[in-house]
PDB file as gemmi writes it, atoms N, CA and C in Angstrom:
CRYST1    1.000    1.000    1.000  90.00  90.00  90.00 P 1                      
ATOM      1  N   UNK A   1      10.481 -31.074  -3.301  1.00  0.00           N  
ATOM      2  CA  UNK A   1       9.736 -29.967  -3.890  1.00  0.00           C  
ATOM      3  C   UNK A   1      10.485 -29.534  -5.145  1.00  0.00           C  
ATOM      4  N   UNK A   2       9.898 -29.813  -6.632  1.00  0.00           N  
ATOM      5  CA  UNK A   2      10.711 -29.185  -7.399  1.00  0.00           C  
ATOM      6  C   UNK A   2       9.905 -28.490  -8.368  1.00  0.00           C  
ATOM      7  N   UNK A   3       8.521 -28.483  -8.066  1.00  0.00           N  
ATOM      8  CA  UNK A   3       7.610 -27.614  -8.914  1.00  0.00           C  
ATOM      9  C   UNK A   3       6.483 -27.022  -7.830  1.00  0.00           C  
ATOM     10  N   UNK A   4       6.140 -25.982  -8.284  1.00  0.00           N  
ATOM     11  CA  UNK A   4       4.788 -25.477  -7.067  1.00  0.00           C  
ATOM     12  C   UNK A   4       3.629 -24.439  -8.300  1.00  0.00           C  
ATOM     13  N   UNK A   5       2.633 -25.317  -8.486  1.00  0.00           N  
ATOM     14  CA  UNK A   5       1.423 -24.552  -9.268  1.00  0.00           C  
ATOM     15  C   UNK A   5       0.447 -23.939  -8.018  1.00  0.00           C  
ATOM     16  N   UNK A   6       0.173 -22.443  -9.027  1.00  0.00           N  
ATOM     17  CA  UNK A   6      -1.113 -22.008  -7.998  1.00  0.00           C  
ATOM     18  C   UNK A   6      -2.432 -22.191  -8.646  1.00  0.00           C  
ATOM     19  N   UNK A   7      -3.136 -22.151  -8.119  1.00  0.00           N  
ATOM     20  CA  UNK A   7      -4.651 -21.497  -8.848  1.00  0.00           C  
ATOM     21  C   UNK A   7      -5.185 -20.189  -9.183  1.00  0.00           C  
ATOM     22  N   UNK A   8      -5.900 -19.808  -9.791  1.00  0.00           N  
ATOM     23  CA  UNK A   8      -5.785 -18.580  -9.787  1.00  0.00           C  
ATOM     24  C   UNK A   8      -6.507 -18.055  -8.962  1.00  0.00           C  
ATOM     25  N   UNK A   9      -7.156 -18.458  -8.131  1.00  0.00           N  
ATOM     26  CA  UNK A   9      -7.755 -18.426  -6.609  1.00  0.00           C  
ATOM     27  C   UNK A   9      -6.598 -18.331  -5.812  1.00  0.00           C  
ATOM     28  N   UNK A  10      -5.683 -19.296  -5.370  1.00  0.00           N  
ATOM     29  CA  UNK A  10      -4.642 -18.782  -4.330  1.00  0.00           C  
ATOM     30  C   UNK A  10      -3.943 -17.813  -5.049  1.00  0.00           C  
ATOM     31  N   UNK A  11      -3.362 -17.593  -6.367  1.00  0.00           N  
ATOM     32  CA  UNK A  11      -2.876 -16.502  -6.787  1.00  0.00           C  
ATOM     33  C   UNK A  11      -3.320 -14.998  -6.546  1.00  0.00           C  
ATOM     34  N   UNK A  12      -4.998 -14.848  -6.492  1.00  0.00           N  
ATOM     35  CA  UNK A  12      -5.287 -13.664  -6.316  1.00  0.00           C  
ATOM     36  C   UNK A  12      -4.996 -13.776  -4.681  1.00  0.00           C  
ATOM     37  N   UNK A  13      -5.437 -14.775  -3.831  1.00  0.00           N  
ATOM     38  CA  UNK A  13      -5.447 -14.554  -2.326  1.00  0.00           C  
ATOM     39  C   UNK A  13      -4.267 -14.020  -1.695  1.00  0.00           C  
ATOM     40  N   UNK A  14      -3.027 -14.587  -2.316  1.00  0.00           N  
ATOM     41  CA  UNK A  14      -1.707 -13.851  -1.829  1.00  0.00           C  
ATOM     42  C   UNK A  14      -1.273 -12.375  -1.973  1.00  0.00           C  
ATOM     43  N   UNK A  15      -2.103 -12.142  -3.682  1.00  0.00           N  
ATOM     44  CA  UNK A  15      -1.853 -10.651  -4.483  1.00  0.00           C  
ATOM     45  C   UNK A  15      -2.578  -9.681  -3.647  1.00  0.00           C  
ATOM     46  N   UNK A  16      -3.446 -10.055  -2.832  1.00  0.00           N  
ATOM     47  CA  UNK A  16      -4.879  -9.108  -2.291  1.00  0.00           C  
ATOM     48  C   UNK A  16      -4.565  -9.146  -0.346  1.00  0.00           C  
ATOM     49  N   UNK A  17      -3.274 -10.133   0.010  1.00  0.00           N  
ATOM     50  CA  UNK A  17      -3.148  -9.682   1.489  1.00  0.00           C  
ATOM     51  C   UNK A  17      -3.435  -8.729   2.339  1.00  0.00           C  
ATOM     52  N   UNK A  18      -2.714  -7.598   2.033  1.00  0.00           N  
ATOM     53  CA  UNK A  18      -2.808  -6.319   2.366  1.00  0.00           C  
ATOM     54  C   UNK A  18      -4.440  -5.640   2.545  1.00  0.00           C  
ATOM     55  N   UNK A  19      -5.348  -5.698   1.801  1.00  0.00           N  
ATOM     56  CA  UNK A  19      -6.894  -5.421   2.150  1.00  0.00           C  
ATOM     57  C   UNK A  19      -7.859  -6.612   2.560  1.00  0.00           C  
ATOM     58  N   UNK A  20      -7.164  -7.457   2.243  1.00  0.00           N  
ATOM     59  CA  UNK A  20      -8.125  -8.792   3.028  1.00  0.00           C  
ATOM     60  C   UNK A  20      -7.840  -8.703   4.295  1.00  0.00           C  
ATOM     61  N   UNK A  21      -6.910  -8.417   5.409  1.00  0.00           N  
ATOM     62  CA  UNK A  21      -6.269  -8.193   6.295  1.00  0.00           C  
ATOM     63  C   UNK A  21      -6.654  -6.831   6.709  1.00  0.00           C  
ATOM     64  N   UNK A  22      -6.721  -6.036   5.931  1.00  0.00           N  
ATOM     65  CA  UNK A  22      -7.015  -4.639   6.338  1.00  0.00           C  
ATOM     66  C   UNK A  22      -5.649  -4.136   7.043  1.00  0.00           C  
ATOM     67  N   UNK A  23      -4.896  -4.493   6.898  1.00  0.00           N  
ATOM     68  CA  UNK A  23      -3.313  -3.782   7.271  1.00  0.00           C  
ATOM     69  C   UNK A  23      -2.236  -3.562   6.603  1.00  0.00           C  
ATOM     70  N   UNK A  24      -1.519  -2.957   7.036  1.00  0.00           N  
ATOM     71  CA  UNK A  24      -0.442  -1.687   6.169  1.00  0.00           C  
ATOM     72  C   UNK A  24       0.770  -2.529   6.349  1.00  0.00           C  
ATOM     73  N   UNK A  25       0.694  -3.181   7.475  1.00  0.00           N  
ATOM     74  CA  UNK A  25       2.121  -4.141   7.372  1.00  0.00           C  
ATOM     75  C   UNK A  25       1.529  -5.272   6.647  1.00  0.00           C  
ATOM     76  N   UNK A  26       0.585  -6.086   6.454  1.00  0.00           N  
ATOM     77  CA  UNK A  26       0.375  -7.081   5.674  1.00  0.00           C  
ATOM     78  C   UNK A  26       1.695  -6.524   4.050  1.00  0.00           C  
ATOM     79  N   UNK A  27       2.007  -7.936   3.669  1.00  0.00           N  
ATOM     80  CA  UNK A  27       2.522  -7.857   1.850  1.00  0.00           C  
ATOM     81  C   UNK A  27       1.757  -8.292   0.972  1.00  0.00           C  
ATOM     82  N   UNK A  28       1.396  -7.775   0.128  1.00  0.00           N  
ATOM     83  CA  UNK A  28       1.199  -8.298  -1.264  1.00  0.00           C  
ATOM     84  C   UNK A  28       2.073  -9.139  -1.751  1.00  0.00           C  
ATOM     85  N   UNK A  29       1.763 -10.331  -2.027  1.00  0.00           N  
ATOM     86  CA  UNK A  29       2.716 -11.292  -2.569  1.00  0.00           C  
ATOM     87  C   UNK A  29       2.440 -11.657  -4.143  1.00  0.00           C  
ATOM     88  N   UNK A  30       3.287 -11.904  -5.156  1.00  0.00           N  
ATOM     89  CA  UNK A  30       2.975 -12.731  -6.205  1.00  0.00           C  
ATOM     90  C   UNK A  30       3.625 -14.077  -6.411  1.00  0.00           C  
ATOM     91  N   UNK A  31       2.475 -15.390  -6.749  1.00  0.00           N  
ATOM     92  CA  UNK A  31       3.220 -16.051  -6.570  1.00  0.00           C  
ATOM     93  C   UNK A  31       4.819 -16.590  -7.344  1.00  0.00           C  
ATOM     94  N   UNK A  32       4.890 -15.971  -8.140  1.00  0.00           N  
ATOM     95  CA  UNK A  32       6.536 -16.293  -8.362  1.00  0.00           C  
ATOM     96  C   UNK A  32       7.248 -16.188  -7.451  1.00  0.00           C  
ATOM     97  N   UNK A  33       7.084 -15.195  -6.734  1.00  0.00           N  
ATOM     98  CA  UNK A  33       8.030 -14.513  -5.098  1.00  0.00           C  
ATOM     99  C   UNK A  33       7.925 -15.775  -4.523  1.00  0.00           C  
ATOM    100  N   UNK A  34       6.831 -16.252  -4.382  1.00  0.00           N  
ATOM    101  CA  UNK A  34       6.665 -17.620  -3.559  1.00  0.00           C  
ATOM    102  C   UNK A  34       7.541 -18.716  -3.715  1.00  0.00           C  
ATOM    103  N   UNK A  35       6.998 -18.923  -5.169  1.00  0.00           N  
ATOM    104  CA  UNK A  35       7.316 -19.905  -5.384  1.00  0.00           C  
ATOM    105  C   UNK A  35       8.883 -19.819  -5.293  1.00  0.00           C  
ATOM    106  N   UNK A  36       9.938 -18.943  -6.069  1.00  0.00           N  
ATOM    107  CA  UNK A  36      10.946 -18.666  -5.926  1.00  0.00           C  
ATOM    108  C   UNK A  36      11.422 -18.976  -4.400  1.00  0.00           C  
ATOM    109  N   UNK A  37      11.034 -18.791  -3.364  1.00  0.00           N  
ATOM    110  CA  UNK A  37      11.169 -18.608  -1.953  1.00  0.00           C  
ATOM    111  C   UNK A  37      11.014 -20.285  -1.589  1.00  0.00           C  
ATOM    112  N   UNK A  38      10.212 -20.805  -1.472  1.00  0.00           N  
ATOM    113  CA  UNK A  38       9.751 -21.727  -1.384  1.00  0.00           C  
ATOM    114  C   UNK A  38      10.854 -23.182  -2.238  1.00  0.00           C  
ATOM    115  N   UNK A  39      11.595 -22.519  -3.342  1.00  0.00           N  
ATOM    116  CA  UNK A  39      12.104 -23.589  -4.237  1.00  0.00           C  
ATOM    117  C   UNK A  39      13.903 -22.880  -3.478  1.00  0.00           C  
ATOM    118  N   UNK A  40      14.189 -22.405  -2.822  1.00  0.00           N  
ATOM    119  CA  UNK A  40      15.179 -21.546  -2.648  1.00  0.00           C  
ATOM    120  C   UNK A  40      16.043 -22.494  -1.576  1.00  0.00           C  
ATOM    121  N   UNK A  41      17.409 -23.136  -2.425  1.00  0.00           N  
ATOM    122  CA  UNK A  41      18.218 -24.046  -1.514  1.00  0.00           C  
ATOM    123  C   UNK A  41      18.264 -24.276  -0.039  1.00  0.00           C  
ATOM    124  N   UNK A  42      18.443 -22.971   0.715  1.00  0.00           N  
ATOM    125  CA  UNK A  42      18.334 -23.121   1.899  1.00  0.00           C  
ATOM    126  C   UNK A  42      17.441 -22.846   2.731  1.00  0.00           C  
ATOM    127  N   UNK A  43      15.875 -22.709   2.105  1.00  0.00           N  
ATOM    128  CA  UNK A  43      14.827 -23.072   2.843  1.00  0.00           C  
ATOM    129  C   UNK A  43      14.770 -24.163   3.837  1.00  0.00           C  
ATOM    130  N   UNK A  44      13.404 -23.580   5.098  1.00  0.00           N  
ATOM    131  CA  UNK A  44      12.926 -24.748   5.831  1.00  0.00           C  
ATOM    132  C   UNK A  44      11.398 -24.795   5.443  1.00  0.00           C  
ATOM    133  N   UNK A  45      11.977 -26.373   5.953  1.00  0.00           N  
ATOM    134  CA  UNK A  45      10.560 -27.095   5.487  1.00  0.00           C  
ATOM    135  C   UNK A  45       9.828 -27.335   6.820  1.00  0.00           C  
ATOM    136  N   UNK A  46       8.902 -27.141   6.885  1.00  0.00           N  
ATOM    137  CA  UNK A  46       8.272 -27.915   8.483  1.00  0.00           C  
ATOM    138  C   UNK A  46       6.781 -28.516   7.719  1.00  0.00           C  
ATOM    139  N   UNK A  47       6.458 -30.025   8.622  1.00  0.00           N  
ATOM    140  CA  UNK A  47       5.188 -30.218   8.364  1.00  0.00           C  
ATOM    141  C   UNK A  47       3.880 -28.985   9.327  1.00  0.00           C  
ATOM    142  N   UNK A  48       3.001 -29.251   8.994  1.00  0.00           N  
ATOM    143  CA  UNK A  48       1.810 -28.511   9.672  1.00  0.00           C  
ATOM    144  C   UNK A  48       1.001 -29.490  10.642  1.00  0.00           C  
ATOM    145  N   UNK A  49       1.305 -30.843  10.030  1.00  0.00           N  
ATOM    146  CA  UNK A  49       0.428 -31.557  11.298  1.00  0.00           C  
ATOM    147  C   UNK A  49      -0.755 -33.070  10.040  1.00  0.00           C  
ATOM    148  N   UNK A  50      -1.271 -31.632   9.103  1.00  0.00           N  
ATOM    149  CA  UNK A  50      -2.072 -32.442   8.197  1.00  0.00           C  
ATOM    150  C   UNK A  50      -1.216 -33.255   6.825  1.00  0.00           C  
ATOM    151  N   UNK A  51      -1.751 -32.966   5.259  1.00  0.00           N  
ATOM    152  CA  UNK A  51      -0.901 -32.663   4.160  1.00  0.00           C  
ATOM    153  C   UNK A  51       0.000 -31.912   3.947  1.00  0.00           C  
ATOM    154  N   UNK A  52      -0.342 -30.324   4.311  1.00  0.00           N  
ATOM    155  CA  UNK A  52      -0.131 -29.128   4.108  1.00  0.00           C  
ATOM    156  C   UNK A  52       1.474 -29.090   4.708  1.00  0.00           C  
ATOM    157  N   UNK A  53       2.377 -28.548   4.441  1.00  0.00           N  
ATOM    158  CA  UNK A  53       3.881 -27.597   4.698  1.00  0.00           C  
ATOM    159  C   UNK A  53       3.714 -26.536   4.390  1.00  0.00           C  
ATOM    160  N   UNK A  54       5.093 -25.988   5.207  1.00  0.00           N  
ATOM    161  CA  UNK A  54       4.976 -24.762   5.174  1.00  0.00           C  
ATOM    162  C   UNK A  54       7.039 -24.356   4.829  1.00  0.00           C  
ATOM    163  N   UNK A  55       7.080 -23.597   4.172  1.00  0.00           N  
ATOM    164  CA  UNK A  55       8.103 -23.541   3.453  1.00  0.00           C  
ATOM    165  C   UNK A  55       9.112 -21.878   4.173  1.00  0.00           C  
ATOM    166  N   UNK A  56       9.947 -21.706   4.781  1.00  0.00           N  
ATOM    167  CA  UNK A  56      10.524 -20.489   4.650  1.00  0.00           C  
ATOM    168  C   UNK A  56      11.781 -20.711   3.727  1.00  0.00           C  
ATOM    169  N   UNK A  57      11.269 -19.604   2.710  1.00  0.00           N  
ATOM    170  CA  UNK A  57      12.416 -19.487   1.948  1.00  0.00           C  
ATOM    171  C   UNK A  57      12.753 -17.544   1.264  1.00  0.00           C  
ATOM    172  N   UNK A  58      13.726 -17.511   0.875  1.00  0.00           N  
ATOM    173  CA  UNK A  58      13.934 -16.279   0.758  1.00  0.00           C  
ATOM    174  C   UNK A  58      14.174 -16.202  -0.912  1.00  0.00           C  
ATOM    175  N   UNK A  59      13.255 -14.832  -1.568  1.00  0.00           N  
ATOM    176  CA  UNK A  59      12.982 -14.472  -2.767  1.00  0.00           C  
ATOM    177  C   UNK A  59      13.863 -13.501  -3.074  1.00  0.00           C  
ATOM    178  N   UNK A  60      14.998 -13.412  -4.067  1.00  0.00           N  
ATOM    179  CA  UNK A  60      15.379 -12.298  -4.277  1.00  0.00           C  
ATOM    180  C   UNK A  60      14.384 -11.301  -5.536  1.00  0.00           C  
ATOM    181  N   UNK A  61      13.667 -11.929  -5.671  1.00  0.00           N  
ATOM    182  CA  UNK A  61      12.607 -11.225  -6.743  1.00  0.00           C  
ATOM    183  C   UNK A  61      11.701 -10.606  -5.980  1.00  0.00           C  
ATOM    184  N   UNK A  62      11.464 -10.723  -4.975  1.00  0.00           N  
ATOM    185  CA  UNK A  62      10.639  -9.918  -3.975  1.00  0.00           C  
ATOM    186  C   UNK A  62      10.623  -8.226  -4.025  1.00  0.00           C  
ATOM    187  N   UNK A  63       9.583  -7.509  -4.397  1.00  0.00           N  
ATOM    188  CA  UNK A  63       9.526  -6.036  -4.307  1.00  0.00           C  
ATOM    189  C   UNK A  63       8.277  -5.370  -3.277  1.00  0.00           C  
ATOM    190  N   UNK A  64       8.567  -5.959  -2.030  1.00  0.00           N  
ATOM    191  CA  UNK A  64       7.450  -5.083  -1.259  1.00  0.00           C  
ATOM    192  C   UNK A  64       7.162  -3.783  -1.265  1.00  0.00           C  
ATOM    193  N   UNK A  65       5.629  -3.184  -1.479  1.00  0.00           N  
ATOM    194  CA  UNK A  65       5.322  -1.738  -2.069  1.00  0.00           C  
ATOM    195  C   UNK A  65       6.130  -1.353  -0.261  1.00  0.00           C  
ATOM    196  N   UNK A  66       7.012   0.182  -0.756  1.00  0.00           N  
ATOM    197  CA  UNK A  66       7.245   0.660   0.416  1.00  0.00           C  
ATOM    198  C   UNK A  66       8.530   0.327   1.107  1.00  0.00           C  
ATOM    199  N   UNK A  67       9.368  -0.681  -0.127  1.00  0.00           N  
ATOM    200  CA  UNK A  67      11.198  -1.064   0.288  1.00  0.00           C  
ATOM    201  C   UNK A  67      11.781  -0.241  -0.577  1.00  0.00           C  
ATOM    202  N   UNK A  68      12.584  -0.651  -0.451  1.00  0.00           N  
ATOM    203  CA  UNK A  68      13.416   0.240  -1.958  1.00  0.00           C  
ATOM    204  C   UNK A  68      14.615  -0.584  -2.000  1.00  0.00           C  
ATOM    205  N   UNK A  69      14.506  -2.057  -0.750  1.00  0.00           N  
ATOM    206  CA  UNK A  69      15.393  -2.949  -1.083  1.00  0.00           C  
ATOM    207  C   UNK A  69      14.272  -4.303  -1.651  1.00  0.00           C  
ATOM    208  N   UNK A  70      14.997  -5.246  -2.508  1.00  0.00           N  
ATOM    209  CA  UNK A  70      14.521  -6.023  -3.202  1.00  0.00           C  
ATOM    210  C   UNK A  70      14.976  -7.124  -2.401  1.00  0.00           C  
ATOM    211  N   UNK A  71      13.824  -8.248  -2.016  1.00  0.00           N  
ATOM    212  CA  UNK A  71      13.890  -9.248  -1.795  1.00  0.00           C  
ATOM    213  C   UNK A  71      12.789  -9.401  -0.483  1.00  0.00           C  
ATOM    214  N   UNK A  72      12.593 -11.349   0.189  1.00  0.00           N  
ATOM    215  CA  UNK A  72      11.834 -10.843   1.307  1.00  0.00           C  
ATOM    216  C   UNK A  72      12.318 -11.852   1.591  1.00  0.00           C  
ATOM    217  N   UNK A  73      11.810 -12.881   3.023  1.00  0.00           N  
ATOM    218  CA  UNK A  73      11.787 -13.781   2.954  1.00  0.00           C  
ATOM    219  C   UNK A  73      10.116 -14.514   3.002  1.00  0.00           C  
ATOM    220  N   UNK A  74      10.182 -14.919   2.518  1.00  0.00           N  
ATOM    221  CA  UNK A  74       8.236 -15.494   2.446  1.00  0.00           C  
ATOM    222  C   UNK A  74       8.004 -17.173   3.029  1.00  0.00           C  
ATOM    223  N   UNK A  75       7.200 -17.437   3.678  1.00  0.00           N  
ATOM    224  CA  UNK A  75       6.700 -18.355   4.138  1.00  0.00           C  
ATOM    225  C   UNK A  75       5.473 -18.340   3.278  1.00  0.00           C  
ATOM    226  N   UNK A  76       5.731 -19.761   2.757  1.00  0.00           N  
ATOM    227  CA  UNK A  76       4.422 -20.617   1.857  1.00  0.00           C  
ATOM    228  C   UNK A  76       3.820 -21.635   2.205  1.00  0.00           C  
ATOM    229  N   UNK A  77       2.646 -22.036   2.167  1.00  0.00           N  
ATOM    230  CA  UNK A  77       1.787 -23.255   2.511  1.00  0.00           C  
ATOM    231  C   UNK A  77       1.541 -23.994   1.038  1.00  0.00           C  
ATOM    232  N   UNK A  78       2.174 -25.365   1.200  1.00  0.00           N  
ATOM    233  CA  UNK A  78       2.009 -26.563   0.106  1.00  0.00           C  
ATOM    234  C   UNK A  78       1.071 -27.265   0.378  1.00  0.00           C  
ATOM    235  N   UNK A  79       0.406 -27.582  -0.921  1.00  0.00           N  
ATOM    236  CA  UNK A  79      -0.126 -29.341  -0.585  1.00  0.00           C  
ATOM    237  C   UNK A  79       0.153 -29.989  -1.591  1.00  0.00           C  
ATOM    238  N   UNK A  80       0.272 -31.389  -1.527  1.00  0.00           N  
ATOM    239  CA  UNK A  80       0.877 -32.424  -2.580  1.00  0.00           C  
ATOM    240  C   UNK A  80      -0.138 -32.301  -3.843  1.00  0.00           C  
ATOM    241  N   UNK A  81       0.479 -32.161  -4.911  1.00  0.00           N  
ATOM    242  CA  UNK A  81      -0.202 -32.562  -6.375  1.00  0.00           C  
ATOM    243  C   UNK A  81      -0.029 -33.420  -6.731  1.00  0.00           C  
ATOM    244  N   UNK A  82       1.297 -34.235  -7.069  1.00  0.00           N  
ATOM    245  CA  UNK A  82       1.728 -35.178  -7.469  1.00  0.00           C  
ATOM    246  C   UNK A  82       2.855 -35.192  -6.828  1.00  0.00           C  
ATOM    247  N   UNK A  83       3.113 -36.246  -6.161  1.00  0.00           N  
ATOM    248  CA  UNK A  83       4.631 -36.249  -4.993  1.00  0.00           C  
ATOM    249  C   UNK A  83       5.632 -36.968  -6.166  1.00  0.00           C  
ATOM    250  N   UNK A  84       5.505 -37.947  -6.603  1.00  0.00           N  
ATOM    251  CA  UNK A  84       5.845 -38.982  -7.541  1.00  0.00           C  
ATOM    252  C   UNK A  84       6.603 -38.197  -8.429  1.00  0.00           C  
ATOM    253  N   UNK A  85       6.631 -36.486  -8.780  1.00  0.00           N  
ATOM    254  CA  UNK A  85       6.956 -35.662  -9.292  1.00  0.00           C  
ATOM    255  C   UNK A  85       7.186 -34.371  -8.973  1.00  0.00           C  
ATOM    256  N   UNK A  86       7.300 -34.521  -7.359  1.00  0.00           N  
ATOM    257  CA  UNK A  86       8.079 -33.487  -6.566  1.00  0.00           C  
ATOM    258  C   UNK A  86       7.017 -32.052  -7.109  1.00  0.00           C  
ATOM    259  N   UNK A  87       5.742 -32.764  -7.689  1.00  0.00           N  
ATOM    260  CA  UNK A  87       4.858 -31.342  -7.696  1.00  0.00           C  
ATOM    261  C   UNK A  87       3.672 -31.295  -6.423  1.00  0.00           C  
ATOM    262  N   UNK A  88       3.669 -29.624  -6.372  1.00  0.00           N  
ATOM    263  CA  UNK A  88       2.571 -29.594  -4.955  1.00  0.00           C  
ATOM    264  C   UNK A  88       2.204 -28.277  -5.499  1.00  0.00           C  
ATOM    265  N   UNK A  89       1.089 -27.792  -4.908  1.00  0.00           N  
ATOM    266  CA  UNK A  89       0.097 -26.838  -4.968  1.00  0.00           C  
ATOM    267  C   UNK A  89       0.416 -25.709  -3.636  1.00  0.00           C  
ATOM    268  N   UNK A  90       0.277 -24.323  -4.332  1.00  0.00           N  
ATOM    269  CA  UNK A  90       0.489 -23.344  -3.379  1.00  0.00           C  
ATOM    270  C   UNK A  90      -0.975 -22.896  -3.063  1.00  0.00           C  
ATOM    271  N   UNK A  91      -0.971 -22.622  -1.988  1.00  0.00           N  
ATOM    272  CA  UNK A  91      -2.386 -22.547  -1.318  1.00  0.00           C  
ATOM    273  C   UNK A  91      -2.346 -21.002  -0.606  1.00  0.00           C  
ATOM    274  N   UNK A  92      -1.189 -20.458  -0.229  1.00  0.00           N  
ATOM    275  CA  UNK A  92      -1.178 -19.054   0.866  1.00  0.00           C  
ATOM    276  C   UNK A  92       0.371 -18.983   0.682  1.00  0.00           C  
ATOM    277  N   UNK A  93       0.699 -17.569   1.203  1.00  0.00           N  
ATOM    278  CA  UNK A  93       1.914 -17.223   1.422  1.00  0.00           C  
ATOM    279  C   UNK A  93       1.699 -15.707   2.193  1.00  0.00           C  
ATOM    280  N   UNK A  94       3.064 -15.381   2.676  1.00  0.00           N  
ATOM    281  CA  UNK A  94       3.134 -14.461   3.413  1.00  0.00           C  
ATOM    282  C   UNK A  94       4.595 -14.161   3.904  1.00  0.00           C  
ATOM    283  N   UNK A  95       4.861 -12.755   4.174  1.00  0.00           N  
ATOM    284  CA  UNK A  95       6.126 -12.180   4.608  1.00  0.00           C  
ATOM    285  C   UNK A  95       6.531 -13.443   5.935  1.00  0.00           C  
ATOM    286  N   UNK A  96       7.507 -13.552   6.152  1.00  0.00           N  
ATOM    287  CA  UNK A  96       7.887 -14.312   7.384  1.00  0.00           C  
ATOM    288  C   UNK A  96       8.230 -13.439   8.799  1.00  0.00           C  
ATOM    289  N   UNK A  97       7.264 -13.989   9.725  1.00  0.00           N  
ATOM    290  CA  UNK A  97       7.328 -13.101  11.338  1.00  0.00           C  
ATOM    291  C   UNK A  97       8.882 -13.339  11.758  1.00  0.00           C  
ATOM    292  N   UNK A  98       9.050 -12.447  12.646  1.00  0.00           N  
ATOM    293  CA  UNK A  98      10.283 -11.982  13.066  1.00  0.00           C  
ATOM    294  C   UNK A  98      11.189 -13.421  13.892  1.00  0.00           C  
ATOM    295  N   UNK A  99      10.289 -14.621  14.996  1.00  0.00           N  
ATOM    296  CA  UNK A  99      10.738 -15.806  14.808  1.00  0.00           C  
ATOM    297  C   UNK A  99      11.351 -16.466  13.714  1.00  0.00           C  
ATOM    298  N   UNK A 100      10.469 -16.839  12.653  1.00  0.00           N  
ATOM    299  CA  UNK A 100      10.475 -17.031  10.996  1.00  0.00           C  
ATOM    300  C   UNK A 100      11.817 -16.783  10.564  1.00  0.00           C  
ATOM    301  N   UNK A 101      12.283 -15.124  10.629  1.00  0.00           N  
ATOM    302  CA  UNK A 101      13.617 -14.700  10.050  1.00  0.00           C  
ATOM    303  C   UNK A 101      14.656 -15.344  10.801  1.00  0.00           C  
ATOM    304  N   UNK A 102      14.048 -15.362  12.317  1.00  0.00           N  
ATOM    305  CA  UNK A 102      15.575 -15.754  13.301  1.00  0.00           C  
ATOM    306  C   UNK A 102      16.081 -17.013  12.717  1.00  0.00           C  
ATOM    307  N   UNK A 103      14.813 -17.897  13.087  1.00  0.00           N  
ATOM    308  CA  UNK A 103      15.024 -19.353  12.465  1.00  0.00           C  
ATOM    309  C   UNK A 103      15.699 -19.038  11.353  1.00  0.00           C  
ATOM    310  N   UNK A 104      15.219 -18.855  10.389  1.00  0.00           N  
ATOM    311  CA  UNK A 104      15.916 -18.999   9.312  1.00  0.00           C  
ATOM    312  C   UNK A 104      17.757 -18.631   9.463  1.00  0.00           C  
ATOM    313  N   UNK A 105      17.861 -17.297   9.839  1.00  0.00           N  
ATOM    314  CA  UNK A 105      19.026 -16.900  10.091  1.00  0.00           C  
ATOM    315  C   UNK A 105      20.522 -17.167  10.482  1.00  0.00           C  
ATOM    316  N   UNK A 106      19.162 -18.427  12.136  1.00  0.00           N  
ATOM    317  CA  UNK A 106      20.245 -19.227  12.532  1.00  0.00           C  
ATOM    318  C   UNK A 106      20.888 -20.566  11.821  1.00  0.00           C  
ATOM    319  N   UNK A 107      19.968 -20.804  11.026  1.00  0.00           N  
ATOM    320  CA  UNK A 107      19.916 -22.610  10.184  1.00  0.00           C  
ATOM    321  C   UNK A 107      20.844 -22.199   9.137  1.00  0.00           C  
ATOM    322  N   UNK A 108      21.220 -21.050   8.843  1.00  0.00           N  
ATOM    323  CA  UNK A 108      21.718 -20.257   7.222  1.00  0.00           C  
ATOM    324  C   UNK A 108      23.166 -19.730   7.764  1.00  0.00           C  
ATOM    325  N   UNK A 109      23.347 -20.063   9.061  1.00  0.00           N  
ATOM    326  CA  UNK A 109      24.928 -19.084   9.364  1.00  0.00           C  
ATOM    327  C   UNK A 109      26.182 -19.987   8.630  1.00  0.00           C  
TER     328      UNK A 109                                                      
END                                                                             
């Protein structure tokens, strides 16, 4: 993974979480946060089964409305654009569930 383009379709879908969801814990994401997260050394990678991965990685550019600390960790969904060039397409993203952080936590000690 060394590039990740959105559309401006998944770009708004990540920006608009929070009321597409209709919840207060949902995040608003932008994808730089993502992508940042997603391109972030000690991310995990897991397949999904299909094309698609799913990325936990941690953003220090992250500003969730309602922290007043900066950063998150975000889980992203890829699909290949061009592999041949380590480019793929961001499709979704989202804060990472409390599993999500452990994992991560423990793989990062």
């Amino acid at each position: 993974i060394d590039r990740i383009r959105w559309t401006d379709d998944a770009a708004e879908h990540i920006r608009t979480r929070r009321r597409r969801k209709e919840s207060a814990r949902e995040v608003d994401l932008e994808p730089e946060w993502a992508t940042e997260a997603a391109l972030e050394p000690n991310r995990i990678v897991a397949s999904t089964g299909g094309d698609s991965i799913e990325v936990i990685g941690w953003s220090n550019s992250a500003q969730p409305i309602g922290s007043d600390t900066p950063g998150l960790l975000i889980k992203t969904w890829l699909i290949p654009e061009d592999l041949s060039e380590g480019a793929w397409l961001g499709t979704s993203a989202c804060a990472a569930n409390r599993s999500e952080r452990r994992a991560y936590e423990e793989m990062n000690r």
